[in-house]
């Protein structure tokens, strides 16, 4: 069964499922536990919450989503150190100027994984495109398709970001 992972969601899948998402500047972390045939996939919008408040969408933020994923790993019987880890997304989905939300998302996700001593087995991040991602739990294959954005970044903006 195909399970679309929307912004702020975490989906658990099992053998036979396909976890999928469309990512621009958002980032997904996929944790696959091959022995059990289970996987988790999140879809984060921002690196962290800037204003602390209670709401029903903690999965939108990389730091809070990671905490939720760790609890789900334990509940699903998926030891973190036995999981294969993939990180995808963080592209320049739109002209972002100096904010570079995609880059900040990637940096936060990678820092969280490093703190947890998780080895990232495959990473497809950044770039001037959005991605469709499908993870097939039947055989553990990850399929990523890159799609050019409708409007490329302005050359002068790209030069400023590169320090030129």
mmCIF file of C-alpha atoms in Angstrom:
data_model
loop_
_atom_site.group_PDB
_atom_site.id
_atom_site.type_symbol
_atom_site.label_atom_id
_atom_site.label_comp_id
_atom_site.label_asym_id
_atom_site.label_seq_id
_atom_site.Cartn_x
_atom_site.Cartn_y
_atom_site.Cartn_z
ATOM 1 C CA UNK A 1 0.000 0.000 0.000
ATOM 2 C CA UNK A 2 1.326 3.460 -0.904
ATOM 3 C CA UNK A 3 1.431 5.817 2.077
ATOM 4 C CA UNK A 4 1.955 9.496 1.303
ATOM 5 C CA UNK A 5 3.838 11.291 4.053
ATOM 6 C CA UNK A 6 2.521 14.845 4.275
ATOM 7 C CA UNK A 7 4.205 17.870 5.812
ATOM 8 C CA UNK A 8 4.565 17.381 9.543
ATOM 9 C CA UNK A 9 3.739 13.684 9.416
ATOM 10 C CA UNK A 10 5.610 10.533 10.353
ATOM 11 C CA UNK A 11 4.439 7.321 8.715
ATOM 12 C CA UNK A 12 5.303 3.783 9.750
ATOM 13 C CA UNK A 13 5.315 1.119 7.071
ATOM 14 C CA UNK A 14 5.846 -2.605 6.799
ATOM 15 C CA UNK A 15 6.817 -5.086 4.097
ATOM 16 C CA UNK A 16 4.719 -4.452 1.006
ATOM 17 C CA UNK A 17 4.200 -0.743 1.718
ATOM 18 C CA UNK A 18 5.679 2.163 -0.217
ATOM 19 C CA UNK A 19 6.350 5.354 1.748
ATOM 20 C CA UNK A 20 6.309 8.433 -0.483
ATOM 21 C CA UNK A 21 6.644 12.217 -0.290
ATOM 22 C CA UNK A 22 7.105 15.287 -2.465
ATOM 23 C CA UNK A 23 9.921 17.464 -1.090
ATOM 24 C CA UNK A 24 11.057 20.979 -1.936
ATOM 25 C CA UNK A 25 12.938 22.640 0.909
ATOM 26 C CA UNK A 26 11.439 20.052 3.283
ATOM 27 C CA UNK A 27 13.547 17.088 4.393
ATOM 28 C CA UNK A 28 12.634 13.458 5.000
ATOM 29 C CA UNK A 29 14.555 10.997 7.116
ATOM 30 C CA UNK A 30 13.860 7.352 6.339
ATOM 31 C CA UNK A 31 14.830 4.688 8.863
ATOM 32 C CA UNK A 32 14.575 1.123 7.554
ATOM 33 C CA UNK A 33 14.902 -1.904 9.812
ATOM 34 C CA UNK A 34 15.524 -4.690 7.289
ATOM 35 C CA UNK A 35 15.202 -7.627 9.738
ATOM 36 C CA UNK A 36 11.620 -6.682 10.624
ATOM 37 C CA UNK A 37 10.719 -5.204 7.231
ATOM 38 C CA UNK A 38 9.551 -1.991 8.933
ATOM 39 C CA UNK A 39 10.406 1.635 8.204
ATOM 40 C CA UNK A 40 9.642 5.136 9.416
ATOM 41 C CA UNK A 41 9.606 8.261 7.257
ATOM 42 C CA UNK A 42 9.063 11.850 8.346
ATOM 43 C CA UNK A 43 8.513 15.086 6.404
ATOM 44 C CA UNK A 44 9.835 18.188 8.169
ATOM 45 C CA UNK A 45 9.130 21.755 7.122
ATOM 46 C CA UNK A 46 11.470 23.757 9.372
ATOM 47 C CA UNK A 47 14.588 23.058 11.456
ATOM 48 C CA UNK A 48 13.055 24.065 14.780
ATOM 49 C CA UNK A 49 10.200 25.968 16.344
ATOM 50 C CA UNK A 50 11.086 29.623 16.914
ATOM 51 C CA UNK A 51 8.205 30.411 19.262
ATOM 52 C CA UNK A 52 7.401 27.810 21.904
ATOM 53 C CA UNK A 53 3.695 27.037 21.978
ATOM 54 C CA UNK A 54 1.468 24.038 22.145
ATOM 55 C CA UNK A 55 0.006 22.921 18.872
ATOM 56 C CA UNK A 56 -0.891 19.709 17.164
ATOM 57 C CA UNK A 57 1.855 19.819 14.524
ATOM 58 C CA UNK A 58 5.167 19.053 16.254
ATOM 59 C CA UNK A 59 6.212 16.903 13.277
ATOM 60 C CA UNK A 60 6.746 20.037 11.194
ATOM 61 C CA UNK A 61 9.992 20.781 13.053
ATOM 62 C CA UNK A 62 13.110 18.638 12.605
ATOM 63 C CA UNK A 63 14.064 18.547 16.277
ATOM 64 C CA UNK A 64 10.578 17.625 17.513
ATOM 65 C CA UNK A 65 9.991 15.159 14.682
ATOM 66 C CA UNK A 66 13.269 13.402 15.522
ATOM 67 C CA UNK A 67 12.171 12.979 19.150
ATOM 68 C CA UNK A 68 8.884 11.502 17.947
ATOM 69 C CA UNK A 69 10.704 9.136 15.573
ATOM 70 C CA UNK A 70 12.887 7.837 18.393
ATOM 71 C CA UNK A 71 9.784 7.016 20.457
ATOM 72 C CA UNK A 72 8.195 5.284 17.450
ATOM 73 C CA UNK A 73 11.352 3.232 16.858
ATOM 74 C CA UNK A 74 11.098 1.860 20.384
ATOM 75 C CA UNK A 75 7.365 1.204 20.047
ATOM 76 C CA UNK A 76 7.833 -0.584 16.705
ATOM 77 C CA UNK A 77 10.745 -2.698 18.017
ATOM 78 C CA UNK A 78 13.247 -1.154 15.590
ATOM 79 C CA UNK A 79 16.656 -0.665 17.291
ATOM 80 C CA UNK A 80 18.078 2.571 15.883
ATOM 81 C CA UNK A 81 21.592 1.180 15.440
ATOM 82 C CA UNK A 82 20.198 -1.647 13.261
ATOM 83 C CA UNK A 83 18.431 0.760 10.897
ATOM 84 C CA UNK A 84 19.555 1.951 7.496
ATOM 85 C CA UNK A 85 19.218 5.741 7.323
ATOM 86 C CA UNK A 86 18.440 7.888 4.294
ATOM 87 C CA UNK A 87 18.128 11.690 4.194
ATOM 88 C CA UNK A 88 16.436 13.359 1.225
ATOM 89 C CA UNK A 89 15.310 16.889 0.309
ATOM 90 C CA UNK A 90 16.358 20.368 1.318
ATOM 91 C CA UNK A 91 16.332 21.750 -2.204
ATOM 92 C CA UNK A 92 15.798 25.306 -3.341
ATOM 93 C CA UNK A 93 12.125 24.785 -4.054
ATOM 94 C CA UNK A 94 11.557 28.520 -4.374
ATOM 95 C CA UNK A 95 13.684 31.644 -4.354
ATOM 96 C CA UNK A 96 14.644 31.758 -0.713
ATOM 97 C CA UNK A 97 17.179 34.535 -0.482
ATOM 98 C CA UNK A 98 19.569 34.432 2.442
ATOM 99 C CA UNK A 99 17.170 32.313 4.544
ATOM 100 C CA UNK A 100 17.953 29.056 2.674
ATOM 101 C CA UNK A 101 15.337 27.023 4.540
ATOM 102 C CA UNK A 102 16.348 23.837 2.703
ATOM 103 C CA UNK A 103 19.988 24.178 3.739
ATOM 104 C CA UNK A 104 19.017 24.912 7.332
ATOM 105 C CA UNK A 105 16.705 21.885 7.369
ATOM 106 C CA UNK A 106 19.477 19.616 6.108
ATOM 107 C CA UNK A 107 21.999 21.005 8.619
ATOM 108 C CA UNK A 108 19.598 20.467 11.525
ATOM 109 C CA UNK A 109 18.662 16.922 10.488
ATOM 110 C CA UNK A 110 22.307 15.938 9.994
ATOM 111 C CA UNK A 111 23.275 17.437 13.378
ATOM 112 C CA UNK A 112 20.494 15.503 15.133
ATOM 113 C CA UNK A 113 21.556 12.261 13.466
ATOM 114 C CA UNK A 114 25.200 12.882 14.349
ATOM 115 C CA UNK A 115 24.277 13.550 17.997
ATOM 116 C CA UNK A 116 22.433 10.213 18.049
ATOM 117 C CA UNK A 117 25.448 8.524 16.399
ATOM 118 C CA UNK A 118 23.385 7.465 13.399
ATOM 119 C CA UNK A 119 25.309 6.668 10.227
ATOM 120 C CA UNK A 120 23.613 8.165 7.172
ATOM 121 C CA UNK A 121 23.819 5.465 4.515
ATOM 122 C CA UNK A 122 22.600 7.601 1.624
ATOM 123 C CA UNK A 123 21.935 11.301 1.248
ATOM 124 C CA UNK A 124 20.386 13.252 -1.652
ATOM 125 C CA UNK A 125 20.018 16.856 -0.513
ATOM 126 C CA UNK A 126 20.205 20.440 -1.766
ATOM 127 C CA UNK A 127 20.145 21.588 -5.351
ATOM 128 C CA UNK A 128 17.750 23.707 -7.359
ATOM 129 C CA UNK A 129 14.921 21.199 -7.647
ATOM 130 C CA UNK A 130 12.201 19.438 -5.780
ATOM 131 C CA UNK A 131 12.024 15.680 -5.413
ATOM 132 C CA UNK A 132 9.527 12.871 -5.350
ATOM 133 C CA UNK A 133 10.690 10.106 -3.045
ATOM 134 C CA UNK A 134 9.448 6.528 -2.824
ATOM 135 C CA UNK A 135 10.790 3.940 -0.409
ATOM 136 C CA UNK A 136 9.690 0.381 -1.205
ATOM 137 C CA UNK A 137 9.639 -1.807 1.886
ATOM 138 C CA UNK A 138 9.315 -4.997 -0.160
ATOM 139 C CA UNK A 139 12.988 -4.812 -1.129
ATOM 140 C CA UNK A 140 14.374 -1.693 0.580
ATOM 141 C CA UNK A 141 14.829 0.310 -2.607
ATOM 142 C CA UNK A 142 14.785 4.088 -2.526
ATOM 143 C CA UNK A 143 13.661 5.870 -5.681
ATOM 144 C CA UNK A 144 14.273 9.602 -5.991
ATOM 145 C CA UNK A 145 13.163 11.686 -8.951
ATOM 146 C CA UNK A 146 14.404 15.234 -9.298
ATOM 147 C CA UNK A 147 12.219 17.872 -10.924
ATOM 148 C CA UNK A 148 13.377 21.335 -11.913
ATOM 149 C CA UNK A 149 11.625 24.215 -10.202
ATOM 150 C CA UNK A 150 9.316 26.388 -12.259
ATOM 151 C CA UNK A 151 11.539 29.440 -11.748
ATOM 152 C CA UNK A 152 15.291 29.061 -11.439
ATOM 153 C CA UNK A 153 17.024 31.182 -8.841
ATOM 154 C CA UNK A 154 18.178 34.592 -9.964
ATOM 155 C CA UNK A 155 21.897 34.541 -10.913
ATOM 156 C CA UNK A 156 22.708 37.532 -8.676
ATOM 157 C CA UNK A 157 21.057 35.787 -5.710
ATOM 158 C CA UNK A 158 23.100 32.635 -6.334
ATOM 159 C CA UNK A 159 26.324 34.687 -6.521
ATOM 160 C CA UNK A 160 25.524 36.471 -3.240
ATOM 161 C CA UNK A 161 24.877 33.158 -1.506
ATOM 162 C CA UNK A 162 28.187 31.784 -2.785
ATOM 163 C CA UNK A 163 30.035 34.826 -1.441
ATOM 164 C CA UNK A 164 30.931 36.249 -4.848
#
